[in-house]
Short mmCIF file of C-alpha atoms in Angstrom, two decimals:
data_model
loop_
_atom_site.label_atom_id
_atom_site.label_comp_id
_atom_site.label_asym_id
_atom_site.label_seq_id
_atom_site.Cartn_x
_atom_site.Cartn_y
_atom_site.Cartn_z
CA UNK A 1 73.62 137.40 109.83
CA UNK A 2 71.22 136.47 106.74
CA UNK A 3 68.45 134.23 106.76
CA UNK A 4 70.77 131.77 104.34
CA UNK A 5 73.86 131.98 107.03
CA UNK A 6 71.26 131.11 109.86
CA UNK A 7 69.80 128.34 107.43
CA UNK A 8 73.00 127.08 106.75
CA UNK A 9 73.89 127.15 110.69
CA UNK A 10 70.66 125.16 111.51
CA UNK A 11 71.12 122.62 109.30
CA UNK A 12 75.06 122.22 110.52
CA UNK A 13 73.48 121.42 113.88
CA UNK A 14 70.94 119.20 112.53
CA UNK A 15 73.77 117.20 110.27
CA UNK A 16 75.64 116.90 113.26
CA UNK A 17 73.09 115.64 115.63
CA UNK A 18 72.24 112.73 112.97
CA UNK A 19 75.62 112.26 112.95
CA UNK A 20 75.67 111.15 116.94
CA UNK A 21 72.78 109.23 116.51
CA UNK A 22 72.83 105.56 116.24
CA UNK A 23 70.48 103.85 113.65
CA UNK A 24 68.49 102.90 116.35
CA UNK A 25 67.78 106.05 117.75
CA UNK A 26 67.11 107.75 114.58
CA UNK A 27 64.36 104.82 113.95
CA UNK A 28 63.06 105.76 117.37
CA UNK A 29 63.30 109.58 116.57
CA UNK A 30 61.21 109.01 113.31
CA UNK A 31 58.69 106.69 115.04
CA UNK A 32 58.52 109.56 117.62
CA UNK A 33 59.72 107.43 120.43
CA UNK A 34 62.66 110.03 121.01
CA UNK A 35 62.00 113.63 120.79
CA UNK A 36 64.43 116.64 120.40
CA UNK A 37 65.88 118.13 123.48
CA UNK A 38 67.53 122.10 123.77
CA UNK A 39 70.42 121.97 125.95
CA UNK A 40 72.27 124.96 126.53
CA UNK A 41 75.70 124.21 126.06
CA UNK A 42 78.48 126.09 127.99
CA UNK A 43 82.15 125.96 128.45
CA UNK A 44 81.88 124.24 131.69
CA UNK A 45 79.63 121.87 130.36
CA UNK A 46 81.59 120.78 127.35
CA UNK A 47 84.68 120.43 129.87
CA UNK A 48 82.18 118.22 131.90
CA UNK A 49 81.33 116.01 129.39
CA UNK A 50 84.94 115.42 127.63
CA UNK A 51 86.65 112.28 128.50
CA UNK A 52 89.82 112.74 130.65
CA UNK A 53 92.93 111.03 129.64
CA UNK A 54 92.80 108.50 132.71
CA UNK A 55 89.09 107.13 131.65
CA UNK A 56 90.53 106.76 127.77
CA UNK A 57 93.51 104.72 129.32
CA UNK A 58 90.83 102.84 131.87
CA UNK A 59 88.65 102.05 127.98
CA UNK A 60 91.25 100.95 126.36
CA UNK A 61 92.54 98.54 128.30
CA UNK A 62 89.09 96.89 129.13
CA UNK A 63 88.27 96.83 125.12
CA UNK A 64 91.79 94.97 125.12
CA UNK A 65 90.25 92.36 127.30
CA UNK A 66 87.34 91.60 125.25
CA UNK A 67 87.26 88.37 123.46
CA UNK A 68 84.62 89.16 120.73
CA UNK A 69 82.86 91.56 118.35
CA UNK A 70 79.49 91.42 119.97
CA UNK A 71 80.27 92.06 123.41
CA UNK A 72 83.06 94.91 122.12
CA UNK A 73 79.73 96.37 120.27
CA UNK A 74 77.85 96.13 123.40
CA UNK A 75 80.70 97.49 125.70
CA UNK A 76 81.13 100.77 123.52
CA UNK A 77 77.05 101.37 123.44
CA UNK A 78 76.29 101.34 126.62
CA UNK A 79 79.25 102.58 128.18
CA UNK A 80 78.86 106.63 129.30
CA UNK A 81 81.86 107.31 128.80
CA UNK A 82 82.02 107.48 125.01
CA UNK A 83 77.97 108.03 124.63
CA UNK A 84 78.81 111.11 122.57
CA UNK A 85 80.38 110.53 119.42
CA UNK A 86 82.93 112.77 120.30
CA UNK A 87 84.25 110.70 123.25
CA UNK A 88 84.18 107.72 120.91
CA UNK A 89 86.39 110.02 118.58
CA UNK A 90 89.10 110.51 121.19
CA UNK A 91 89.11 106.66 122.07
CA UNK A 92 89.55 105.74 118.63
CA UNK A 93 92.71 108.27 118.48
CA UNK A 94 93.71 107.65 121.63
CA UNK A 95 94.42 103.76 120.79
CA UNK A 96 95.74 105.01 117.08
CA UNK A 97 93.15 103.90 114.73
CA UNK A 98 92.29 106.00 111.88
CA UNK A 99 88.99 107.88 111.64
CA UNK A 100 87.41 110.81 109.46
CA UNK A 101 85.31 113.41 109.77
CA UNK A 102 82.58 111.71 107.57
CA UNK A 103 82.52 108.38 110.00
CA UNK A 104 79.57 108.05 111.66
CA UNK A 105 79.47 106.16 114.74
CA UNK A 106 78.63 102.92 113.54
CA UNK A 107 81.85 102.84 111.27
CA UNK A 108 83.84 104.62 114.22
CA UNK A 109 82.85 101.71 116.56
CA UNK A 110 83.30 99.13 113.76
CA UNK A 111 87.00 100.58 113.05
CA UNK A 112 87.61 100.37 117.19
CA UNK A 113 86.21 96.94 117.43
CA UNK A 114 87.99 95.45 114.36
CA UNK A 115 91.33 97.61 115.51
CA UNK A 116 91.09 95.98 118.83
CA UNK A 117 89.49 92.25 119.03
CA UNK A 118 89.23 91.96 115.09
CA UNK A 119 93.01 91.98 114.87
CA UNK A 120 93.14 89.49 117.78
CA UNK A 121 90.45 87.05 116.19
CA UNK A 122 92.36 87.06 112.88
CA UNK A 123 95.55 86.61 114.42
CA UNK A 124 94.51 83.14 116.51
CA UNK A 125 92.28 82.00 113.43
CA UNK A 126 95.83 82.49 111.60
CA UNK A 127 97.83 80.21 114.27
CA UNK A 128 95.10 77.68 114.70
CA UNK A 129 95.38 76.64 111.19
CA UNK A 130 96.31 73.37 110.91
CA UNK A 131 99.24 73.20 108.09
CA UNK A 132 99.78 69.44 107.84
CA UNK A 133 95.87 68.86 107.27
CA UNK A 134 94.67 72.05 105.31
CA UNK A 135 91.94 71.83 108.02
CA UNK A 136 91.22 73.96 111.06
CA UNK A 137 92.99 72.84 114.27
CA UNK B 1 129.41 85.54 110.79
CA UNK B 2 125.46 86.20 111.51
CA UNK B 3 123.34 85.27 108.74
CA UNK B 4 120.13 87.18 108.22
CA UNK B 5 116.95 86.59 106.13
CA UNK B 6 115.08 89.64 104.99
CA UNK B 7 111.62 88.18 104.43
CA UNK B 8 108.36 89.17 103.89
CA UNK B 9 105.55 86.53 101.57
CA UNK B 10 104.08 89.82 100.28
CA UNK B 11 106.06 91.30 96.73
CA UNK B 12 106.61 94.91 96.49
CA UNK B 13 107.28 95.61 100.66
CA UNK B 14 111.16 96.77 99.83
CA UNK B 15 112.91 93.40 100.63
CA UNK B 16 115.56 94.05 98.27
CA UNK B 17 115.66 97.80 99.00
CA UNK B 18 116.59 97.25 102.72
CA UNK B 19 118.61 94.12 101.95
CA UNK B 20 121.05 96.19 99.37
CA UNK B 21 120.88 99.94 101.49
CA UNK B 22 122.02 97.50 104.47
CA UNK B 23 124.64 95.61 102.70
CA UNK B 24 125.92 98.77 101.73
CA UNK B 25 125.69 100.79 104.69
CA UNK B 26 127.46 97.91 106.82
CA UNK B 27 130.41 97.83 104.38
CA UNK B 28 130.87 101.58 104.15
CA UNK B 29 131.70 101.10 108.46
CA UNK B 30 133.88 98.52 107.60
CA UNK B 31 131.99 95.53 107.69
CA UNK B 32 132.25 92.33 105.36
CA UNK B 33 129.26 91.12 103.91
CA UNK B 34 127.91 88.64 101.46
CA UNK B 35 124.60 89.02 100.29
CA UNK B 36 122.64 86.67 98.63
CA UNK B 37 119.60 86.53 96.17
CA UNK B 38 117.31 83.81 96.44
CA UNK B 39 114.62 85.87 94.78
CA UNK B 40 114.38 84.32 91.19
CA UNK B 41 113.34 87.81 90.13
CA UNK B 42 117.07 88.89 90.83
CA UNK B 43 116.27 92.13 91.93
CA UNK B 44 119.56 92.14 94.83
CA UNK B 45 121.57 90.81 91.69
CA UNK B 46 120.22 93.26 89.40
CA UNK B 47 121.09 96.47 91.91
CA UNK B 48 124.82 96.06 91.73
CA UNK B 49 125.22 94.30 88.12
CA UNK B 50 123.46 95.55 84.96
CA UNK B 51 122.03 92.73 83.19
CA UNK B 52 124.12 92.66 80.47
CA UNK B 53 126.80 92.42 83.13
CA UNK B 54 125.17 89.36 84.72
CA UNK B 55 124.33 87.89 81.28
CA UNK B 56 128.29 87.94 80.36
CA UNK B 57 129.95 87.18 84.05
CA UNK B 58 127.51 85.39 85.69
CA UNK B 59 124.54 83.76 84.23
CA UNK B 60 126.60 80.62 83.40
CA UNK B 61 128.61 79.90 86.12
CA UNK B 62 128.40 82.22 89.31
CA UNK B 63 124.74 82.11 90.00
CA UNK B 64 123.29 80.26 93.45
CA UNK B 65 121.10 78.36 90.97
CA UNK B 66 124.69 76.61 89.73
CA UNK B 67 124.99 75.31 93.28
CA UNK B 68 121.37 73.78 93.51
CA UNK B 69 121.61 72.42 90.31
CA UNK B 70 124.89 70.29 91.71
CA UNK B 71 123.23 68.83 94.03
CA UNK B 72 119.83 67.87 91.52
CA UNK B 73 122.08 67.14 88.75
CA UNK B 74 124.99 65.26 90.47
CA UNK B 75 124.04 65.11 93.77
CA UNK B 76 127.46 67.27 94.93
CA UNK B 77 128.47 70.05 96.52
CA UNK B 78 129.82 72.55 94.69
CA UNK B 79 131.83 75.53 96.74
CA UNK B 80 129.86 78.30 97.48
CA UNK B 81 133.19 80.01 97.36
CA UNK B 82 133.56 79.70 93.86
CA UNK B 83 130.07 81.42 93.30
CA UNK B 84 131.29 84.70 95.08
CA UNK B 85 130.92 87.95 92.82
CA UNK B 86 132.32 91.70 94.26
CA UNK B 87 130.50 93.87 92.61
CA UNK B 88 132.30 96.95 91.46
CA UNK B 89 130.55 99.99 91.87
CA UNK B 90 128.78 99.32 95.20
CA UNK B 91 132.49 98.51 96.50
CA UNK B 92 134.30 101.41 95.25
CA UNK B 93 135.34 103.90 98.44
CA UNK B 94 134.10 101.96 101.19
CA UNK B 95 136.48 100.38 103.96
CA UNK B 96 134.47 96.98 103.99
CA UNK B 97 133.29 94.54 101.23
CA UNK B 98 129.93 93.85 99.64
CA UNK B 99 130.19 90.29 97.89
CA UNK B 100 127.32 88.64 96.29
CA UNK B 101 125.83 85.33 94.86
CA UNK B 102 123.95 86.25 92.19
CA UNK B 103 120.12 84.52 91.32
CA UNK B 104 119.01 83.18 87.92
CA UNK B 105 115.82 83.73 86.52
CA UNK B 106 115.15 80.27 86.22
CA UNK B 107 116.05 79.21 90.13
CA UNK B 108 112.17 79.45 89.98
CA UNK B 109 112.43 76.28 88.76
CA UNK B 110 114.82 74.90 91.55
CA UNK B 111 111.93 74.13 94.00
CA UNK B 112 110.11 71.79 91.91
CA UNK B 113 113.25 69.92 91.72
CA UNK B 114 114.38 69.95 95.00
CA UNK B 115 111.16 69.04 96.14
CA UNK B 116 111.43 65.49 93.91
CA UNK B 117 114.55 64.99 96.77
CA UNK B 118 112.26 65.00 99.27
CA UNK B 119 110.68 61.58 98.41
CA UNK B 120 111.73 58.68 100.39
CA UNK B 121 110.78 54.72 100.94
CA UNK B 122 110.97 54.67 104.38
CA UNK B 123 110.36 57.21 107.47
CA UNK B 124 114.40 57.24 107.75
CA UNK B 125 114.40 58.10 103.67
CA UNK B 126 112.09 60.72 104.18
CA UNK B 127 113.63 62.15 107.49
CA UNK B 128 117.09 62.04 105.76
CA UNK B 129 116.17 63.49 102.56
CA UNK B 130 114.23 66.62 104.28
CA UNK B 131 117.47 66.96 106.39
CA UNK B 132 119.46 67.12 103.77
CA UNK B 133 117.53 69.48 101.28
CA UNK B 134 116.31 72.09 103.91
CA UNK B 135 119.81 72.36 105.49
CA UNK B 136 121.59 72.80 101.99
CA UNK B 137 122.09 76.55 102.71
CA UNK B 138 123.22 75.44 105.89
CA UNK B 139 125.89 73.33 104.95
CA UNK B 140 127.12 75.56 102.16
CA UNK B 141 127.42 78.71 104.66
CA UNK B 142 129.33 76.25 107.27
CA UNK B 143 131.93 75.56 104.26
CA UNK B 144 132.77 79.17 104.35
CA UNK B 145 135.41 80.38 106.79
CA UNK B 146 133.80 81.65 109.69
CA UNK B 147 135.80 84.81 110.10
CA UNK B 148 134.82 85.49 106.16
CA UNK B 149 132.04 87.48 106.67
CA UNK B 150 130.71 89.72 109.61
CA UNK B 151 127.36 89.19 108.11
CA UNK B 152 125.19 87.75 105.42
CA UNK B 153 122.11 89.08 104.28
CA UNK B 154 119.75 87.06 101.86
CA UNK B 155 117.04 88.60 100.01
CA UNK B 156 114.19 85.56 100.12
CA UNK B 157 111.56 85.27 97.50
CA UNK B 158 107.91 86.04 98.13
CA UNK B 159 106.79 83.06 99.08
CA UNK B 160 107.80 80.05 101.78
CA UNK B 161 108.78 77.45 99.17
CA UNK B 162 111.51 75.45 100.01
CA UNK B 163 114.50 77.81 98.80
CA UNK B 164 113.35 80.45 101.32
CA UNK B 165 112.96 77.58 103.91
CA UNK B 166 117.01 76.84 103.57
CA UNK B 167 117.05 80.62 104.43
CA UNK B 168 114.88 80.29 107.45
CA UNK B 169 116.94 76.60 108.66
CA UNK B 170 120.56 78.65 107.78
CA UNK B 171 119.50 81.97 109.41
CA UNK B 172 120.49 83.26 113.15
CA UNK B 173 117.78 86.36 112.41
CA UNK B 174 114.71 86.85 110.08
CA UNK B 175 113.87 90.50 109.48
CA UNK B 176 110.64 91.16 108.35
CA UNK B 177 110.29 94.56 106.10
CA UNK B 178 106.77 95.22 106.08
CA UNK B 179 104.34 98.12 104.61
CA UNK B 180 101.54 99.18 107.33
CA UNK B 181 98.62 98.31 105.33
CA UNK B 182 95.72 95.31 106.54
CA UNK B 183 97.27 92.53 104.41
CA UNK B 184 100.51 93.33 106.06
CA UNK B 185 99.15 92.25 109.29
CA UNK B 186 97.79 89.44 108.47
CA UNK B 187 100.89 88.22 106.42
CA UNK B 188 103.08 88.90 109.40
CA UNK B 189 100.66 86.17 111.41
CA UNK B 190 101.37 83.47 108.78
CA UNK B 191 104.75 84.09 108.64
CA UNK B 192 105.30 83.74 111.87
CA UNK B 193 102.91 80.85 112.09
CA UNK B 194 105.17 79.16 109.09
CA UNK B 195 108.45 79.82 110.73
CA UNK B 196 107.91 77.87 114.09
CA UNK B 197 105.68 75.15 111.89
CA UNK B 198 109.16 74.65 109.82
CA UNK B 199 111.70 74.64 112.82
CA UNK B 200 109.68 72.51 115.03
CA UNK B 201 109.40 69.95 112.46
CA UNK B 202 113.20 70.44 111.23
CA UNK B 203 114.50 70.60 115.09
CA UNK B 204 112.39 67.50 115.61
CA UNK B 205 113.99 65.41 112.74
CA UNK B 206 117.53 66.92 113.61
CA UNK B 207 116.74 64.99 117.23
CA UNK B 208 115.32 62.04 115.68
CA UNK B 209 118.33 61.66 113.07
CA UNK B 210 120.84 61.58 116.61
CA UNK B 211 123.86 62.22 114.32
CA UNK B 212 125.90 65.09 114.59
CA UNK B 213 125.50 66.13 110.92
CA UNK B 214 122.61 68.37 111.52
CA UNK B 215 122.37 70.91 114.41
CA UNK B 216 118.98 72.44 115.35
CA UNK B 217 117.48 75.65 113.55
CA UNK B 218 117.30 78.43 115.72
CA UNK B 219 116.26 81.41 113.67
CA UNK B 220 114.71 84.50 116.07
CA UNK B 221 112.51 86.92 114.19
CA UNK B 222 114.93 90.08 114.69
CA UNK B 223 112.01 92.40 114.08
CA UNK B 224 109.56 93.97 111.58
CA UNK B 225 110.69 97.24 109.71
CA UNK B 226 108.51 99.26 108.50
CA UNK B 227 109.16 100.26 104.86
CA UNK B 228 107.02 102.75 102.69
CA UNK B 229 105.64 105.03 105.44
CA UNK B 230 104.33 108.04 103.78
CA UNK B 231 105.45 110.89 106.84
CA UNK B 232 103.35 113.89 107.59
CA UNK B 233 104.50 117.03 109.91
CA UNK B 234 107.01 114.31 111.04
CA UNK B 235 105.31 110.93 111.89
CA UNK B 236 103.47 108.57 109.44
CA UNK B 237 99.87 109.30 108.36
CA UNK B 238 97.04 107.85 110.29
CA UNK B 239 95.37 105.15 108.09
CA UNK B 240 99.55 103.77 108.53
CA UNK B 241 100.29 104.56 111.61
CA UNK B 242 97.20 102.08 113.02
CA UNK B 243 98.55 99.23 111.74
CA UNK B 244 101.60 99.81 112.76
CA UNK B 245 100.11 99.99 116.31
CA UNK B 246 98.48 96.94 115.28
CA UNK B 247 101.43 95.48 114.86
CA UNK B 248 102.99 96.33 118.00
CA UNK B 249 100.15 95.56 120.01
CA UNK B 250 100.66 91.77 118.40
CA UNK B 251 103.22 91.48 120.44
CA UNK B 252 105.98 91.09 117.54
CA UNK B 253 108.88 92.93 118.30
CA UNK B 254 109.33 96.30 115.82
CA UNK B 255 112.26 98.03 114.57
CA UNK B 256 111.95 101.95 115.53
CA UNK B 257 113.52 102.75 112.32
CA UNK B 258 110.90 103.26 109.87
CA UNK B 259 111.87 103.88 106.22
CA UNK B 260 109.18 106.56 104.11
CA UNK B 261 108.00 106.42 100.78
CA UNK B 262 110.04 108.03 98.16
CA UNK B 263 109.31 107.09 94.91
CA UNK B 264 111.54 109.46 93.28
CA UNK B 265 114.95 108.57 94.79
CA UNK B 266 114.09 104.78 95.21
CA UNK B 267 112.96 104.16 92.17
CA UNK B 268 115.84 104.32 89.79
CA UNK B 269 118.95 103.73 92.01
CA UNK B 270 119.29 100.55 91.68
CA UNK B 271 120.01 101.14 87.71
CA UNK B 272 123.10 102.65 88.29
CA UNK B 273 124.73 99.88 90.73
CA UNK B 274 124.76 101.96 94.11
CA UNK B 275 122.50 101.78 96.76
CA UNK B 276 120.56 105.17 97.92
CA UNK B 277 122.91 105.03 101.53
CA UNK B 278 126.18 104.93 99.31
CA UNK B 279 125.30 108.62 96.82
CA UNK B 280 126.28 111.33 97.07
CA UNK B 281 123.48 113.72 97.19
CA UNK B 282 122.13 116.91 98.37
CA UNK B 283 118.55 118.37 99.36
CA UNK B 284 116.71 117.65 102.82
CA UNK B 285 114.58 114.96 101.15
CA UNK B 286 117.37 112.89 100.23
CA UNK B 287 119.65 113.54 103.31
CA UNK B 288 116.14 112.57 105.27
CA UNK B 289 116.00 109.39 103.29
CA UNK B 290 119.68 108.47 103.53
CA UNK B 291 119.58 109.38 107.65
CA UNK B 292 117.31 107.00 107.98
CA UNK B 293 119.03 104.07 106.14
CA UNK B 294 122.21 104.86 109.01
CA UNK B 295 119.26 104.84 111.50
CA UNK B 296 118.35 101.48 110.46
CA UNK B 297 121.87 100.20 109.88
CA UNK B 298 122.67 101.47 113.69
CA UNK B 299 119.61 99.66 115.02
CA UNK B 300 120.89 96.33 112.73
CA UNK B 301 124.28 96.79 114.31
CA UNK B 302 122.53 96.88 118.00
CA UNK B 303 120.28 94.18 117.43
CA UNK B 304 122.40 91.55 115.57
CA UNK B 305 125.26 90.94 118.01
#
């Protein structure tokens, strides 16, 4: 392998873990707060960490029962489940909304929240309009 | 005779595409069906009849604007019989009927009238009057001969003015053709939200009035179709297919027909006076495209008993 593959490698891994970290954690990481772990990553492990189907089901249907944004943001932070941003990937497929390869987590969690309790908010703002007034009910 | 509104407030979702390729579908199994264009754009009208065709046979006489302006102008009812086109083409080698009431360019100017019959001294006045304008669809459709027609489809406007609202008050179904996109889902929330606003307040002045005239307004939104779905290795593309989840988890019922994108045969059929459903083609695209118009006129034939 040459020294420009192995570059090219290293800085793959390095896109990729600023691409799992929130904006808070890269502020910590800069401020030194957080420092940079080597985990050796094996097949078992990665089977370990992926989400099974019945957690993704068990997610989705508590999301569903959040009423709004803030407490959908805090629900998909601090939940385990869907710490790594590949987790939060399968969520977002598993309930159908559309992500790329270029979202980063914030705009992944955004697109779940909006997908989810957004659609809901919009939809009772929508029916609570008062018609007769041109006022809010 | 079931009468159905194809509605959607947004332009451009394929109102008029369904509302033709389902006219013409239904009749090629034998069905009879009057379709009518509401739309002052006349885009149902201008998919079986070339303009010039309209200009010479109908603009004058057989347009549904001639039976609004009766009833502004003289305060009559002229027969909605009499305003009853069969358009040629679409009707050649099917077993069934496609008839149509044409629009007029200028019914865009029909509201604004109709809404001056609105006006009223006293709460009776007013209660009468709405009566009697939103139900003038109603009415006319009553005068036909029940056995007439298996089904009539009418292409609404764009909007909820109150030509699409004598749609709504005359309708048994409302089916919503819709393109998965954000505004989509939001428009689908008013809608609905307009809909039960109207036939609450009709229902309620159809039980206030206590004469037998007027009957209650009991429209059921049928379903939303899903029109312009771009399909990838079989299913539509992501960025769509989420708000078409959307949709369903809304709790709106949805058609499972879905009708894809296809610029190139959609775009100029209706210029030659046949629906896409009614040519004869060949090519996988277009026998995709045309399977799914029977798809969607099977579902129509399930769901509108």
């Amino acid at each position: 392998m040459t020294a420009r593959q192995d570059m090219k490698r290293l800085l793959q891994a390095l896109s990729k873990m600023l691409d799992q970290m929130t904006e808070e954690e890269y502020e910590q990481f800069l401020s030194g707060e957080l420092k940079l772990n080597f985990v050796r990553e094996d097949k078992e492990n990665r089977q370990v960490k992926e989400i099974s189907e019945e957690d993704l089901k068990s997610l989705s249907c508590k999301i569903n029962e959040l009423k709004d944004r803030e407490e959908a943001q805090d629900f998909l932070k601090n939940d385990p489940r869907v710490h790594l941003k590949d987790n939060l990937v399968r969520l977002a497929k598993f309930l159908q909304v559309h992500v790329v390869k270029s979202d980063k987590r914030e705009i992944i969690e955004e697109k779940i929240i909006e997908f989810v309790v957004g659609a809901k908010l919009r939809s009772e703002a929508i029916q609570g309009v008062n018609l007769k007034s041109g006022g809010g009910a | 005779m079931q009468t159905i509104s194809i509605i959607n407030y947004k332009g451009g979702v394929g109102k008029t595409t369904i509302t033709a390729n389902l006219a013409a579908s239904l009749a090629l199994r034998g069905k009879r069906v009057l379709a009518i264009d509401l739309d002052p754009q006349a885009s149902l009208t201008f998919s079986f009849y070339s303009v010039e065709e309209w200009s010479k046979n109908c603009e004058k006489s057989k347009t549904i604007k001639n039976w609004y302006d009766a009833f502004i102008d003289k305060d009559s009812d002229l027969d909605l019989l009499s305003l009853i086109v069969n358009p040629e083409k679409v009707n050649a080698n099917i077993e069934g009927k496609v008839d149509l009431i044409c629009s007029h360019l200028a019914l865009i100017n029909v509201d604004l009238e109709l809404a001056t019959r609105l006006i009223g001294g006293t709460e009776r006045d007013l209660r009468n009057n709405y009566l009697r304008v939103y139900s003038r669809l109603r009415q006319g459709l009553q005068s036909l001969a029940a056995e007439s027609y298996d089904f009539v489809l009418v292409d609404c406007p764009p909007n909820f003015n109150i030509v699409t609202k004598n749609s709504i008050v005359a309708s048994d179904y409302i089916l919503v053709p819709t393109k998965p996109d954000y505004l989509s889902t939001l428009g689908i929330d008013q809608l609905r939200k307009h809909v039960d606003e109207l036939v609450s307040t009709y229902n309620k002045y159809v039980k206030d009035a206590g004469n037998d005239s007027f009957q209650n307004a009991l429209p059921e939104i049928t379903g939303v179709v899903f029109t312009m779905v771009a399909i990838r290795d079989g299913s539509p593309i992501s960025a769509q297919k989420q708000y078409i989840q959307q949709i369903i988890n809304s709790g709106v019922s949805t058609w499972s027909t879905q009708i894809r994108e296809n610029k190139t045969i959609y775009a100029d059929a209706p210029e030659y006076g046949i629906p896409v459903v009614l040519k004869e083609v060949s090519g996988k695209t277009y026998e995709n495209v045309q399977d799914e118009l029977r798809k969607l006129t099977d579902e129509f034939l399930e769901k509108i008993k």
